[in-house]
PDB file of C-alpha atoms in Angstrom:
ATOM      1  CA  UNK B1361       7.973  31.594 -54.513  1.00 67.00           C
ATOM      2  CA  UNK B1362       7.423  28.484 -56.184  1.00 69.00           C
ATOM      3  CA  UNK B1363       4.248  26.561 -54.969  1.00 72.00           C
ATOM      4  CA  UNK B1364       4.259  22.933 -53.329  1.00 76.00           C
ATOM      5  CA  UNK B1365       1.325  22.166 -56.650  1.00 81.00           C
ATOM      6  CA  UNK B1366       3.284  23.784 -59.290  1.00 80.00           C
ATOM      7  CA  UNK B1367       6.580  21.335 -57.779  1.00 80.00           C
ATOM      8  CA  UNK B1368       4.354  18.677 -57.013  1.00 82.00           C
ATOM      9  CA  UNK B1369       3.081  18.411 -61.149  1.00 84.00           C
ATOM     10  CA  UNK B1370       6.428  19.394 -62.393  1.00 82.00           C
ATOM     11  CA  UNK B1371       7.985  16.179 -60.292  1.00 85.00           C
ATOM     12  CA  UNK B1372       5.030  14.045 -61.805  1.00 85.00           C
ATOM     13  CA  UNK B1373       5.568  15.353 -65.280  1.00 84.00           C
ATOM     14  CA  UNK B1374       9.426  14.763 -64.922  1.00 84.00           C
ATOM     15  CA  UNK B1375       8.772  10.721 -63.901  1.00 83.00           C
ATOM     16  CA  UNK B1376       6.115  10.073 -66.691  1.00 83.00           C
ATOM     17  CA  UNK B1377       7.775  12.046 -69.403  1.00 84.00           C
ATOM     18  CA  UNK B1378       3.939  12.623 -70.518  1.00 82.00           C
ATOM     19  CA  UNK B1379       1.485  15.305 -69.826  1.00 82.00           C
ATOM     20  CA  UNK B1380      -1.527  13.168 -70.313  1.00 83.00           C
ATOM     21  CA  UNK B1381      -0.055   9.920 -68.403  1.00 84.00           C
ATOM     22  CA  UNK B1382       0.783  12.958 -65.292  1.00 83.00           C
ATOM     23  CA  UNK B1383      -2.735  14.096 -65.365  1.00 82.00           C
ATOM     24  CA  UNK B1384      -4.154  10.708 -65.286  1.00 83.00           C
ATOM     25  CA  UNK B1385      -1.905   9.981 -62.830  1.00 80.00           C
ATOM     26  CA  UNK B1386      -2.863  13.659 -60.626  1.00 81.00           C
ATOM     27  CA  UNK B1387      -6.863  12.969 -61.648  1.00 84.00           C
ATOM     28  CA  UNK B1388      -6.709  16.677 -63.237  1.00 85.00           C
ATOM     29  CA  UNK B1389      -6.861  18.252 -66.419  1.00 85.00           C
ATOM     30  CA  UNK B1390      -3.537  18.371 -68.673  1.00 84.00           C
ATOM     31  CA  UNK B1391      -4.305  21.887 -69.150  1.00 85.00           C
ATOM     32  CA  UNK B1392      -3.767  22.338 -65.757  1.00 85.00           C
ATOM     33  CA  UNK B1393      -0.758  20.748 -65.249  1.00 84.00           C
ATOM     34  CA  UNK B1394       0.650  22.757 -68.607  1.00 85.00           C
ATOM     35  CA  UNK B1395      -0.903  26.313 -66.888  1.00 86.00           C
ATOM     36  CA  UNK B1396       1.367  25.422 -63.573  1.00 85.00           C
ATOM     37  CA  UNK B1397       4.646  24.447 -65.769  1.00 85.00           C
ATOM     38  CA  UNK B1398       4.260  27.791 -67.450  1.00 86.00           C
ATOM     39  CA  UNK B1399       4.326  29.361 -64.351  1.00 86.00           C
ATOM     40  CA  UNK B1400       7.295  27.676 -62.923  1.00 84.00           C
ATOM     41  CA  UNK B1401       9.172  28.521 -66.166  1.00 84.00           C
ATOM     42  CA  UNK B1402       8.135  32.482 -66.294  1.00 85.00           C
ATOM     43  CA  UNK B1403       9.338  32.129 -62.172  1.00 85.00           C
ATOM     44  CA  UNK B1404      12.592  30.663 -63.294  1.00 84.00           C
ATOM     45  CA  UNK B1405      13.256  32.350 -66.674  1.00 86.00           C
ATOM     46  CA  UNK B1406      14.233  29.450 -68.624  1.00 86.00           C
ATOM     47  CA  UNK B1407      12.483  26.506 -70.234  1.00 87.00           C
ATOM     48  CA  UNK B1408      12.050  23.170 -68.547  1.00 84.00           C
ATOM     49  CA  UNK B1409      10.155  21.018 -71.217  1.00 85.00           C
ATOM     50  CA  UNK B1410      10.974  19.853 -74.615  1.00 85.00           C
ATOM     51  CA  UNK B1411       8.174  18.298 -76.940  1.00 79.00           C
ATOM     52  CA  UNK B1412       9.591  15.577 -79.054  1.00 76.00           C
ATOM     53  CA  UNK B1413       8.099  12.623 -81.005  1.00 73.00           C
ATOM     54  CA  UNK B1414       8.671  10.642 -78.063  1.00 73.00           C
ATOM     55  CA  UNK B1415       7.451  12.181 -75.773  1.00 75.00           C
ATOM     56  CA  UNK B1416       8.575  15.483 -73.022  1.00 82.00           C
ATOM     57  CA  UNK B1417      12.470  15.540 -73.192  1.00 85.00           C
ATOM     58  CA  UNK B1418      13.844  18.150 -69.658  1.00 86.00           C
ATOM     59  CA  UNK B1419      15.932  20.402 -70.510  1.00 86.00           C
ATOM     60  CA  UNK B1420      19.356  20.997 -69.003  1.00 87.00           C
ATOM     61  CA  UNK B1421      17.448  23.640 -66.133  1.00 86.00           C
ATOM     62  CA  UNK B1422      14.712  20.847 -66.421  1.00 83.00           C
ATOM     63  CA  UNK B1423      16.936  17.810 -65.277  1.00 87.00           C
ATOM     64  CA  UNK B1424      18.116  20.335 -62.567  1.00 86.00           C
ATOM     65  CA  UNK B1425      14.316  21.568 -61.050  1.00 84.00           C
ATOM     66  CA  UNK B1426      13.358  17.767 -61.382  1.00 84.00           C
ATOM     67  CA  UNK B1427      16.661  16.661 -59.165  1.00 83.00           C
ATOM     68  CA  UNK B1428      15.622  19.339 -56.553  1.00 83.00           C
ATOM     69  CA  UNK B1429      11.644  18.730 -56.538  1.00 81.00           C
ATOM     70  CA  UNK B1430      12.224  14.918 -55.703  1.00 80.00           C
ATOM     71  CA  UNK B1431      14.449  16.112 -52.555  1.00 79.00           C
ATOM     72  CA  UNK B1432      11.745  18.404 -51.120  1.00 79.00           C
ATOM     73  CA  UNK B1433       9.383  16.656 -52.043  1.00 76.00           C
ATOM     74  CA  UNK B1434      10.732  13.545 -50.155  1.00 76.00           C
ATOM     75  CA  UNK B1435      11.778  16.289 -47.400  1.00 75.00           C
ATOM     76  CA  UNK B1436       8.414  17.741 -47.207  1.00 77.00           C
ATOM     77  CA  UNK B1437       6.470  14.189 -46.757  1.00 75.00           C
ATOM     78  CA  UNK B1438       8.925  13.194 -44.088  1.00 72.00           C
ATOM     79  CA  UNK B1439       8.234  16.771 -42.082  1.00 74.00           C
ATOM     80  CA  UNK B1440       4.554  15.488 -42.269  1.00 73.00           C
ATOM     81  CA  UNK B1441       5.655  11.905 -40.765  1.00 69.00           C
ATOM     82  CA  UNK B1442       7.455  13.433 -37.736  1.00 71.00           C
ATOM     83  CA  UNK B1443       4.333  15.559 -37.293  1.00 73.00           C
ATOM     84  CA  UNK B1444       2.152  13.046 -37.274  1.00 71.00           C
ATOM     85  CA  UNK B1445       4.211  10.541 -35.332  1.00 67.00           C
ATOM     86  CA  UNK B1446       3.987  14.047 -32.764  1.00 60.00           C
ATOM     87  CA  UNK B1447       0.527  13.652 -33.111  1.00 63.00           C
ATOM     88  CA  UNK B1448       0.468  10.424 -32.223  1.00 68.00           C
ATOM     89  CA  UNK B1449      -1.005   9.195 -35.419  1.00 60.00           C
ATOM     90  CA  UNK B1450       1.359   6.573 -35.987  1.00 73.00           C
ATOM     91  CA  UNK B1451       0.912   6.768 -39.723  1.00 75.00           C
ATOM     92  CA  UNK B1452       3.419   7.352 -42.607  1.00 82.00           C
ATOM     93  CA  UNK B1453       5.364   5.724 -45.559  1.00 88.00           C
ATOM     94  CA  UNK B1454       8.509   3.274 -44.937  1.00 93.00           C
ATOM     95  CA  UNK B1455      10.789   2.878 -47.889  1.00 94.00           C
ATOM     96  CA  UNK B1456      12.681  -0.283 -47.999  1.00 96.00           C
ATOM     97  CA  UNK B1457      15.302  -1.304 -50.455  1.00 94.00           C
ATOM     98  CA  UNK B1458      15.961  -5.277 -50.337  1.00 93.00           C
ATOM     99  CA  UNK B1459      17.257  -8.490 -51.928  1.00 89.00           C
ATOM    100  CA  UNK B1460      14.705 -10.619 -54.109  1.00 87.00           C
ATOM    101  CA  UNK B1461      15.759 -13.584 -51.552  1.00 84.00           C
ATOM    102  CA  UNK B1462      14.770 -12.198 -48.435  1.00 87.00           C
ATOM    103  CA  UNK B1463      10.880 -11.017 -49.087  1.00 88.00           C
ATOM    104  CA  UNK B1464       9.298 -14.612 -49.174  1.00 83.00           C
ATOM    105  CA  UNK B1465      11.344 -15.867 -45.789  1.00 84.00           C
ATOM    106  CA  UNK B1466      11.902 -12.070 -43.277  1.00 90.00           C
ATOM    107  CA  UNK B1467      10.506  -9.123 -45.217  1.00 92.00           C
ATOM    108  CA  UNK B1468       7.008 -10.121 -46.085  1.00 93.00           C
ATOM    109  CA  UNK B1469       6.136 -11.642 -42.617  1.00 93.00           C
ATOM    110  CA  UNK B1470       7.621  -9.084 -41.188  1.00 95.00           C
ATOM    111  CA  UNK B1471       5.656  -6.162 -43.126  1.00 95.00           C
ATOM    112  CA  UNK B1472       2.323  -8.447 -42.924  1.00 95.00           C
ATOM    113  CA  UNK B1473       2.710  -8.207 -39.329  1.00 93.00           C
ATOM    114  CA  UNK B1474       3.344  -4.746 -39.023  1.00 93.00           C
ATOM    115  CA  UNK B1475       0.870  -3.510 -41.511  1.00 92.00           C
ATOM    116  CA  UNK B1476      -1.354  -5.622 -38.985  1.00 92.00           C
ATOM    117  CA  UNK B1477      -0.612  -3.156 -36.442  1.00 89.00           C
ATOM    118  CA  UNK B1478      -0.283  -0.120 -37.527  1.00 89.00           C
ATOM    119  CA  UNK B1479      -2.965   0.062 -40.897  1.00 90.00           C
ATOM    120  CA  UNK B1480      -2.100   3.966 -41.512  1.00 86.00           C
ATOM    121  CA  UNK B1481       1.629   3.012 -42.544  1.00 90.00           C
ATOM    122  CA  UNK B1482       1.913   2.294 -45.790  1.00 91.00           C
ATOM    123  CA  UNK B1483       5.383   0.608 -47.458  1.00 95.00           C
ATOM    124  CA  UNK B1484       7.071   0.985 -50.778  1.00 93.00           C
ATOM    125  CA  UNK B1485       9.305  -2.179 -51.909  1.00 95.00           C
ATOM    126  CA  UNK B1486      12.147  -1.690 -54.392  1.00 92.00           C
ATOM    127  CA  UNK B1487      14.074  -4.990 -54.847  1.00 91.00           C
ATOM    128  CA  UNK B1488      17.643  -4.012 -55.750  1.00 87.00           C
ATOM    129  CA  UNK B1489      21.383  -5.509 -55.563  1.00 85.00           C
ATOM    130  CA  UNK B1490      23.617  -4.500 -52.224  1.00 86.00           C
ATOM    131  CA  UNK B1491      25.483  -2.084 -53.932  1.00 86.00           C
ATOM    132  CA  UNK B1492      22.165  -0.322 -55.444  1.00 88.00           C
ATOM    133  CA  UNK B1493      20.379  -0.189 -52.180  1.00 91.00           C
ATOM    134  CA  UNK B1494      24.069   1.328 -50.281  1.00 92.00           C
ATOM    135  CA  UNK B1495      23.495   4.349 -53.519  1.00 90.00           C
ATOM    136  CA  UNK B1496      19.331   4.894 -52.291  1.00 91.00           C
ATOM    137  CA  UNK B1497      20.123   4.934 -49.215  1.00 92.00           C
ATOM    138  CA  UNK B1498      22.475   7.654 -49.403  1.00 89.00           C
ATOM    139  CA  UNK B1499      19.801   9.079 -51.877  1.00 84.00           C
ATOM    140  CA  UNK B1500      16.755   9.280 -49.735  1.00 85.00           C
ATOM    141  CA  UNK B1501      14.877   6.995 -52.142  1.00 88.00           C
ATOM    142  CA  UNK B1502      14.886   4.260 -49.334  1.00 93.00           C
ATOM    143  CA  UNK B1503      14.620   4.617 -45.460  1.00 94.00           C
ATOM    144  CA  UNK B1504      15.681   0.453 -44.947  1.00 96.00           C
ATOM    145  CA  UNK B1505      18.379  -1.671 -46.800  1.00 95.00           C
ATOM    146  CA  UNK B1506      18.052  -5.517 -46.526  1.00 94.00           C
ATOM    147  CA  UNK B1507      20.737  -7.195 -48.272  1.00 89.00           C
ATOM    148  CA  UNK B1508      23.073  -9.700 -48.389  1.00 85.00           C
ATOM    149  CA  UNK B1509      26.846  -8.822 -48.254  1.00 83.00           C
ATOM    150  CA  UNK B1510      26.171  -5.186 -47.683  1.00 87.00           C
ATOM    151  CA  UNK B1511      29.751  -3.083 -48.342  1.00 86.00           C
ATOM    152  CA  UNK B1512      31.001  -1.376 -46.119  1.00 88.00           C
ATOM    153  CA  UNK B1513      30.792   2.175 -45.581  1.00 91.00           C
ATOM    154  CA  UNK B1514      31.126   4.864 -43.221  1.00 91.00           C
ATOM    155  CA  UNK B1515      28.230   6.262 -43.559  1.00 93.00           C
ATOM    156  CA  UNK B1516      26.053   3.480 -43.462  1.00 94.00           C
ATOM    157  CA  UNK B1517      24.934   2.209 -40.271  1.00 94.00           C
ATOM    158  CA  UNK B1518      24.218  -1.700 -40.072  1.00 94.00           C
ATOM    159  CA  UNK B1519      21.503  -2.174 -37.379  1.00 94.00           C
ATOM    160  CA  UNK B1520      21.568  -5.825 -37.277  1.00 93.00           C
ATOM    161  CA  UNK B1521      23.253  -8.633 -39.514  1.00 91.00           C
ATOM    162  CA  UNK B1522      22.443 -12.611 -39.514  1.00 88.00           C
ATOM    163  CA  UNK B1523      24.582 -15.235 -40.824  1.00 86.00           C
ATOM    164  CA  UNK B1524      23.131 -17.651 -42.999  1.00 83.00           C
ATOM    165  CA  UNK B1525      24.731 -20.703 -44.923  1.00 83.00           C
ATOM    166  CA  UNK B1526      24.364 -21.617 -48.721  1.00 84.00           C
ATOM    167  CA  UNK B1527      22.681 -24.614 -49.736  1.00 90.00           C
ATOM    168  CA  UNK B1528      22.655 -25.951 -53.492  1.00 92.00           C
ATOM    169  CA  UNK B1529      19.298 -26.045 -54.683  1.00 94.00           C
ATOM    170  CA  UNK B1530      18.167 -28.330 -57.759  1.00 94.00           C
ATOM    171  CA  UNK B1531      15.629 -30.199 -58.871  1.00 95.00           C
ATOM    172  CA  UNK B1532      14.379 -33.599 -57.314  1.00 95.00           C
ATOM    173  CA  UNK B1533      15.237 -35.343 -60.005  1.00 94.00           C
ATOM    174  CA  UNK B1534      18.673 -33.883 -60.511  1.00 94.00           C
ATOM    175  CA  UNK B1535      21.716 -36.163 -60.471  1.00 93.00           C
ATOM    176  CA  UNK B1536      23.028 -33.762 -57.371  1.00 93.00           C
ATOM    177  CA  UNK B1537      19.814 -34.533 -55.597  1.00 92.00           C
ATOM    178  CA  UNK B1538      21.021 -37.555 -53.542  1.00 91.00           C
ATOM    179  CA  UNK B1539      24.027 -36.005 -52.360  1.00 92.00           C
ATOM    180  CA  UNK B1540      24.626 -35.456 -48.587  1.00 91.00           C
ATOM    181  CA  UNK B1541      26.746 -32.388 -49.104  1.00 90.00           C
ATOM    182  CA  UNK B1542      28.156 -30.620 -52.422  1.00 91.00           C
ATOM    183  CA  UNK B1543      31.703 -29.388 -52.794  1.00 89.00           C
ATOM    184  CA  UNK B1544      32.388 -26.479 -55.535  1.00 88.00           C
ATOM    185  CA  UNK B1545      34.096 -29.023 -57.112  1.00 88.00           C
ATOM    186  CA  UNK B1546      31.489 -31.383 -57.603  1.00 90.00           C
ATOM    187  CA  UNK B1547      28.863 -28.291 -58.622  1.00 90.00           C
ATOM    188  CA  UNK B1548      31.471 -26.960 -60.775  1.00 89.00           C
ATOM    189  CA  UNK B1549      30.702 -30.532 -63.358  1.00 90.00           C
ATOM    190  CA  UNK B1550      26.668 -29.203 -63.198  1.00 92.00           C
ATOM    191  CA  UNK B1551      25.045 -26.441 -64.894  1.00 94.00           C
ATOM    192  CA  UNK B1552      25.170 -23.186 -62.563  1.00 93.00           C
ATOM    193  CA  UNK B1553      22.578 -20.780 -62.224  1.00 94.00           C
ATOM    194  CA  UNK B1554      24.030 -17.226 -60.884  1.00 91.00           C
ATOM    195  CA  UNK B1555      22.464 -13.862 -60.247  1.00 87.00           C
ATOM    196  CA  UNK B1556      24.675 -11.351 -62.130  1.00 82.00           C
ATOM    197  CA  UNK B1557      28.243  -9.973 -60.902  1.00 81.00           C
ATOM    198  CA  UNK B1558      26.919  -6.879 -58.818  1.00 76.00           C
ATOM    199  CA  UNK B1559      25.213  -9.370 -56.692  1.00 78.00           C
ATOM    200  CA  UNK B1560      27.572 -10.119 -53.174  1.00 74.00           C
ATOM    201  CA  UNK B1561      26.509 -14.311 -53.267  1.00 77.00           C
ATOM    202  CA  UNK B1562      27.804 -14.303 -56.872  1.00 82.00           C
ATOM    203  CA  UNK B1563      31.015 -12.377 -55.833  1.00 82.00           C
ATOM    204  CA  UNK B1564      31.507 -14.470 -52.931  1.00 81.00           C
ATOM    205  CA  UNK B1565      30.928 -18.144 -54.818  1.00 84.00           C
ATOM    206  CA  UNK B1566      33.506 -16.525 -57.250  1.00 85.00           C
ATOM    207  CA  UNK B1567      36.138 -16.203 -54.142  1.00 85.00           C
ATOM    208  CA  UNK B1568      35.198 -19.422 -53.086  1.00 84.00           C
ATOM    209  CA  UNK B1569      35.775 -21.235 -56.775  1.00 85.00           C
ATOM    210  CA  UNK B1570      39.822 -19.145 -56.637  1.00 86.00           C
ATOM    211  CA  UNK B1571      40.581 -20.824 -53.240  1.00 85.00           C
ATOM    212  CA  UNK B1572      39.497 -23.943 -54.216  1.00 82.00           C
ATOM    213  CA  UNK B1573      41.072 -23.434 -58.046  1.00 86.00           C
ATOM    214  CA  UNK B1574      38.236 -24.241 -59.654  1.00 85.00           C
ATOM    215  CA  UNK B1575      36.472 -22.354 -62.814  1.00 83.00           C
ATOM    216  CA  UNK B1576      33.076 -21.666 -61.825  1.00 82.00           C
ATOM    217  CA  UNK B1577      31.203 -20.254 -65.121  1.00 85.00           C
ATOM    218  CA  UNK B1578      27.553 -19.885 -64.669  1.00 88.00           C
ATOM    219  CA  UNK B1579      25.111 -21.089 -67.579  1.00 92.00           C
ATOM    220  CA  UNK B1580      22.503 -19.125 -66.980  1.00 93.00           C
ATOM    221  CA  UNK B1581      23.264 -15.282 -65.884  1.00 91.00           C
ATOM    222  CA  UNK B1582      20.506 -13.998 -64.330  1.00 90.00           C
ATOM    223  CA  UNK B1583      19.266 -11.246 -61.594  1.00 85.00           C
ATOM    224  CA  UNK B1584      15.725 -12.439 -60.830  1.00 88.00           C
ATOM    225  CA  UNK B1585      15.501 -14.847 -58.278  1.00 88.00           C
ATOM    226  CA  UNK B1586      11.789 -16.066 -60.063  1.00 90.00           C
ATOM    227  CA  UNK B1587      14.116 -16.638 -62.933  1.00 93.00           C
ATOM    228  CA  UNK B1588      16.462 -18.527 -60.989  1.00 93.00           C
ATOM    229  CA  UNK B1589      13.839 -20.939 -59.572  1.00 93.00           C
ATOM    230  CA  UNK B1590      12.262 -21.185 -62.314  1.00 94.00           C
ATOM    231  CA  UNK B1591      15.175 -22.291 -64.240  1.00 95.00           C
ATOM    232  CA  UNK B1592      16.000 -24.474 -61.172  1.00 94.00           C
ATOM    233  CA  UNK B1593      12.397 -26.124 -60.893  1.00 94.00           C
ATOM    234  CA  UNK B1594      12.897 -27.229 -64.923  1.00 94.00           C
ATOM    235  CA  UNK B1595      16.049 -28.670 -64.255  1.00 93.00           C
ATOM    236  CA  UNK B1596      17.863 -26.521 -66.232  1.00 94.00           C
ATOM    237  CA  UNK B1597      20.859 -26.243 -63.493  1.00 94.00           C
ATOM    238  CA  UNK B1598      21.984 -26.114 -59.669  1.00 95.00           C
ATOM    239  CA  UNK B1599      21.237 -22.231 -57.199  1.00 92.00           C
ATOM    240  CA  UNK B1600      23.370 -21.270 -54.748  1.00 90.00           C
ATOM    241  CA  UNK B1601      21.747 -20.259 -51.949  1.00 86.00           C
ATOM    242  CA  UNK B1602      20.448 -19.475 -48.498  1.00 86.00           C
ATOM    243  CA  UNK B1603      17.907 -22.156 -48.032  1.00 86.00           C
ATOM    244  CA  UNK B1604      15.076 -19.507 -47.013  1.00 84.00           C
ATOM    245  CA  UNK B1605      15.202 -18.097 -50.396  1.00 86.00           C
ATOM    246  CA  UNK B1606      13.435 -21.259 -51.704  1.00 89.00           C
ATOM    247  CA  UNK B1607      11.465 -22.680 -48.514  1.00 86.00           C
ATOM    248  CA  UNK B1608       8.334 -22.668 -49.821  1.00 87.00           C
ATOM    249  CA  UNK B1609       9.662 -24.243 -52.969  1.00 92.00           C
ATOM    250  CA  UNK B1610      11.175 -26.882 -51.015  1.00 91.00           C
ATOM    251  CA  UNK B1611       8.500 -27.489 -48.521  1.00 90.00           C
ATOM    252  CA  UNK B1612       5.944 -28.515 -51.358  1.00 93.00           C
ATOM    253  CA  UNK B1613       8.748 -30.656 -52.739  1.00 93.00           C
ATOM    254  CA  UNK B1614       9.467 -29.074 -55.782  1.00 95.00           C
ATOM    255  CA  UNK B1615      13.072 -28.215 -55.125  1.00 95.00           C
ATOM    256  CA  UNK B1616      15.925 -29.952 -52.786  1.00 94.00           C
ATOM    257  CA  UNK B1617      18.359 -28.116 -50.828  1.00 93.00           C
ATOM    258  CA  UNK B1618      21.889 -29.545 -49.952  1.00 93.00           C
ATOM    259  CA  UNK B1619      24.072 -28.413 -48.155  1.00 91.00           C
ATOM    260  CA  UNK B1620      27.430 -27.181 -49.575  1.00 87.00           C
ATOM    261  CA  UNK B1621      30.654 -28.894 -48.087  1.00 84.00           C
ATOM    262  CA  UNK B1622      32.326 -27.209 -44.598  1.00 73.00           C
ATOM    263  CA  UNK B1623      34.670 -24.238 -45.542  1.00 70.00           C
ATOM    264  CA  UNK B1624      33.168 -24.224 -49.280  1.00 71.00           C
ATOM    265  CA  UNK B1625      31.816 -21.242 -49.285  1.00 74.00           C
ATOM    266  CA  UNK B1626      31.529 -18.551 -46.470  1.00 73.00           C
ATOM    267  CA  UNK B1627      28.040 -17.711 -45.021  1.00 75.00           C
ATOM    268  CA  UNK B1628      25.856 -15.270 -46.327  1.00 77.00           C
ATOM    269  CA  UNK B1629      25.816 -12.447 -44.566  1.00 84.00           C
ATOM    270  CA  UNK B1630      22.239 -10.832 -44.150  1.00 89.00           C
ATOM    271  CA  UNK B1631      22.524  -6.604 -43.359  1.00 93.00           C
ATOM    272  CA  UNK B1632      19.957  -4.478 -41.677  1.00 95.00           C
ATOM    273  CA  UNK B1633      20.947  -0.816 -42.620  1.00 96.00           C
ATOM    274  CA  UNK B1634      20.454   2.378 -42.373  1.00 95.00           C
ATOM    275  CA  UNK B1635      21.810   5.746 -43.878  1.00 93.00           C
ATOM    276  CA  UNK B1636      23.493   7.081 -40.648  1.00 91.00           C
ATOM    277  CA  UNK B1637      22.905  11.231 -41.025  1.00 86.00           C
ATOM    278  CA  UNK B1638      19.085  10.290 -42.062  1.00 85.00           C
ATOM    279  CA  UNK B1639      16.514  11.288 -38.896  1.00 82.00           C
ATOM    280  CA  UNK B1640      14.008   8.220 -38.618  1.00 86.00           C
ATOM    281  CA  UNK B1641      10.446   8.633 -38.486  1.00 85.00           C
ATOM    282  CA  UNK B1642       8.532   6.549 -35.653  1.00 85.00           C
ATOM    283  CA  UNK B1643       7.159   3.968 -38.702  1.00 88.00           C
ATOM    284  CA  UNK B1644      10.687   3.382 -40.144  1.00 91.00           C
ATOM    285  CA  UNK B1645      12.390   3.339 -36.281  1.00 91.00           C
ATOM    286  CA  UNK B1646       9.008   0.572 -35.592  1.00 91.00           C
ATOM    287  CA  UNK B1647      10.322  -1.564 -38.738  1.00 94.00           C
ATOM    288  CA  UNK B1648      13.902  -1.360 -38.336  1.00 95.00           C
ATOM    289  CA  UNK B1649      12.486  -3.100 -34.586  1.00 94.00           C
ATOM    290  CA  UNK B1650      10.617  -5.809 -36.363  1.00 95.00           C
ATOM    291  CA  UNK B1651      13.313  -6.507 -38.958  1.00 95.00           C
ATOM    292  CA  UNK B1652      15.852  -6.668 -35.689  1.00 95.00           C
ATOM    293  CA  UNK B1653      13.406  -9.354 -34.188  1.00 93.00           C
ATOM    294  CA  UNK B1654      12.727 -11.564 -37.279  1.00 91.00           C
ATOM    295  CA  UNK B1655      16.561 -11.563 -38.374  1.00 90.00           C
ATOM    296  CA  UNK B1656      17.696 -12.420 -34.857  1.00 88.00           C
ATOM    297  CA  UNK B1657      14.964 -15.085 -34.514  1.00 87.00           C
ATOM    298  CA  UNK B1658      16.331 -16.556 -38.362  1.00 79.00           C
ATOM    299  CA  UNK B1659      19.561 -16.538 -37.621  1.00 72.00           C
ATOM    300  CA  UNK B1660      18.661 -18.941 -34.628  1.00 65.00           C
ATOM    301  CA  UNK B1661      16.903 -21.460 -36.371  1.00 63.00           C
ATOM    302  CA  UNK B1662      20.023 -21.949 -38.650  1.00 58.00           C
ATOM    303  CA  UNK B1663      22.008 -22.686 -35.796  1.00 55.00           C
TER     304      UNK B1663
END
């Protein structure tokens, strides 16, 4: 029977692709970690490592062990939540999966307060596109999505959505800046700064810009939202987005939001959701209830 250390190193080994940056990692001896690898091969009968000038290459039964360990592993440490949350303990690990625009307005209050309740749960962030966060869900690698323009799928559940509207967000001194409103038209004669095509807001500008006829061609092509702003507070070109994305920006006065013209563009649609054949553990069921609050409470403030 292979042993929960022997996995538990192999998995660690597999991520690092290094024995000594694993053992630094695990606080033990690379020695040990090699003794526990033989093992696991000798149990198995085939090789898993490869030494190369690069570093530790899997091999084919390598990429296949590694594949499993992260599932049990994952398995295994949500066993131990559902025990604990039996215990009462309210402690354990939530997983969240979320666009860069929604941690400085929802998620980070959100977690701030929560972490202020319950100090034994502990949260792991992985900023990600809609579509990326639908594929981790499904994967186990995150309990929570928060994105906008979530597909569709059967087998994701969406818990709670908000509706938000775009805004086009410059510079003060930009010659946009004293508009009332902004039609695609008029943005369309500015420099555009877009997050890249797997992102929903640039998909759904793009319908926009066909209904209205207009080319839409973004100068800068870019994922990161810091990027974006930062682009955006040089006056290098006009964002397209929800206004919450840049609050803090705007607050301090360093970046002006306008509205975008009735009909220009539809709202953004902000998705709580979950993988829906995944049991919850009492911390990611408590966050999915905070999430429900603050997205309920935005959504009526932009009313």
């Amino acid at each position: 029977m292979i042993s929960g250390r022997a996995l538990h190193y192999f998995d660690t080994v597999a991520r690092c692709r290094s024995l000594r940056q694993a053992a630094a990692m695990l606080n033990v001896a690379p020695t040990a970690i090699s003794r526990q690898i033989d093992q696991l091969e000798a149990q198995l009968g085939a090789p898993l490592l490869e030494r190369s000038p690069n570093g530790i290459v899997l091999t084919d039964a390598g990429e296949l062990l590694a594949a499993q360990a992260r599932e049990t592993l994952r398995d295994f440490e949500r066993v131990q939540e559902h025990i604990a949350d039996l215990k009462g303990l309210q402690v354990g690990r939530v997983r969240l999966g979320a666009a860069e625009g929604v941690v400085a307005g929802l998620l980070a209050p959100t977690l701030a307060d929560m972490g202020e309740r319950y100090p034994k749960v502990c949260f792991d962030i992985d900023i990600t596109s809609a579509g990326q966060m639908v594929e981790r869900l499904r994967l186990g690698t995150v309990d929570i999505g928060l994105s906008f323009f979530t597909p569709r799928h059967d087998d994701i559940t969406v818990l709670e959505s908000a509706r938000l509207d775009h805004h086009a967000v410059m510079a003060p001194n930009h010659a946009l800046a004293g508009d009332d409103e902004i039609t695609l038209t008029r943005l369309a004669e500015h420099r555009v700064i877009l997050p890249d095509a797997t992102y929903g807001a640039r998909q759904a500008l793009e319908r926009g810009a066909l209904r209205a006829g207009i080319s839409l061609k973004p100068s800068f092509d870019t994922a990161s939202l810091e990027t974006q702003k930062a682009l955006a507070l040089n006056g290098a070109g006009v964002l397209v987005l929800p206004p919450m994305a840049v609050a803090r920006e705007c607050a301090r006065g360093e970046l002006k939001s306008i509205p975008l013209a009735a009909d220009t563009l539809e709202a953004a649609r902000m998705d709580l959701c979950v993988y829906r054949h995944r049991t919850r553990s009492f911390a990611v069921d408590t966050c999915l209830s905070l999430l429900t609050e603050s997205l309920r409470a935005l959504e009526s403030c932009a009313e």
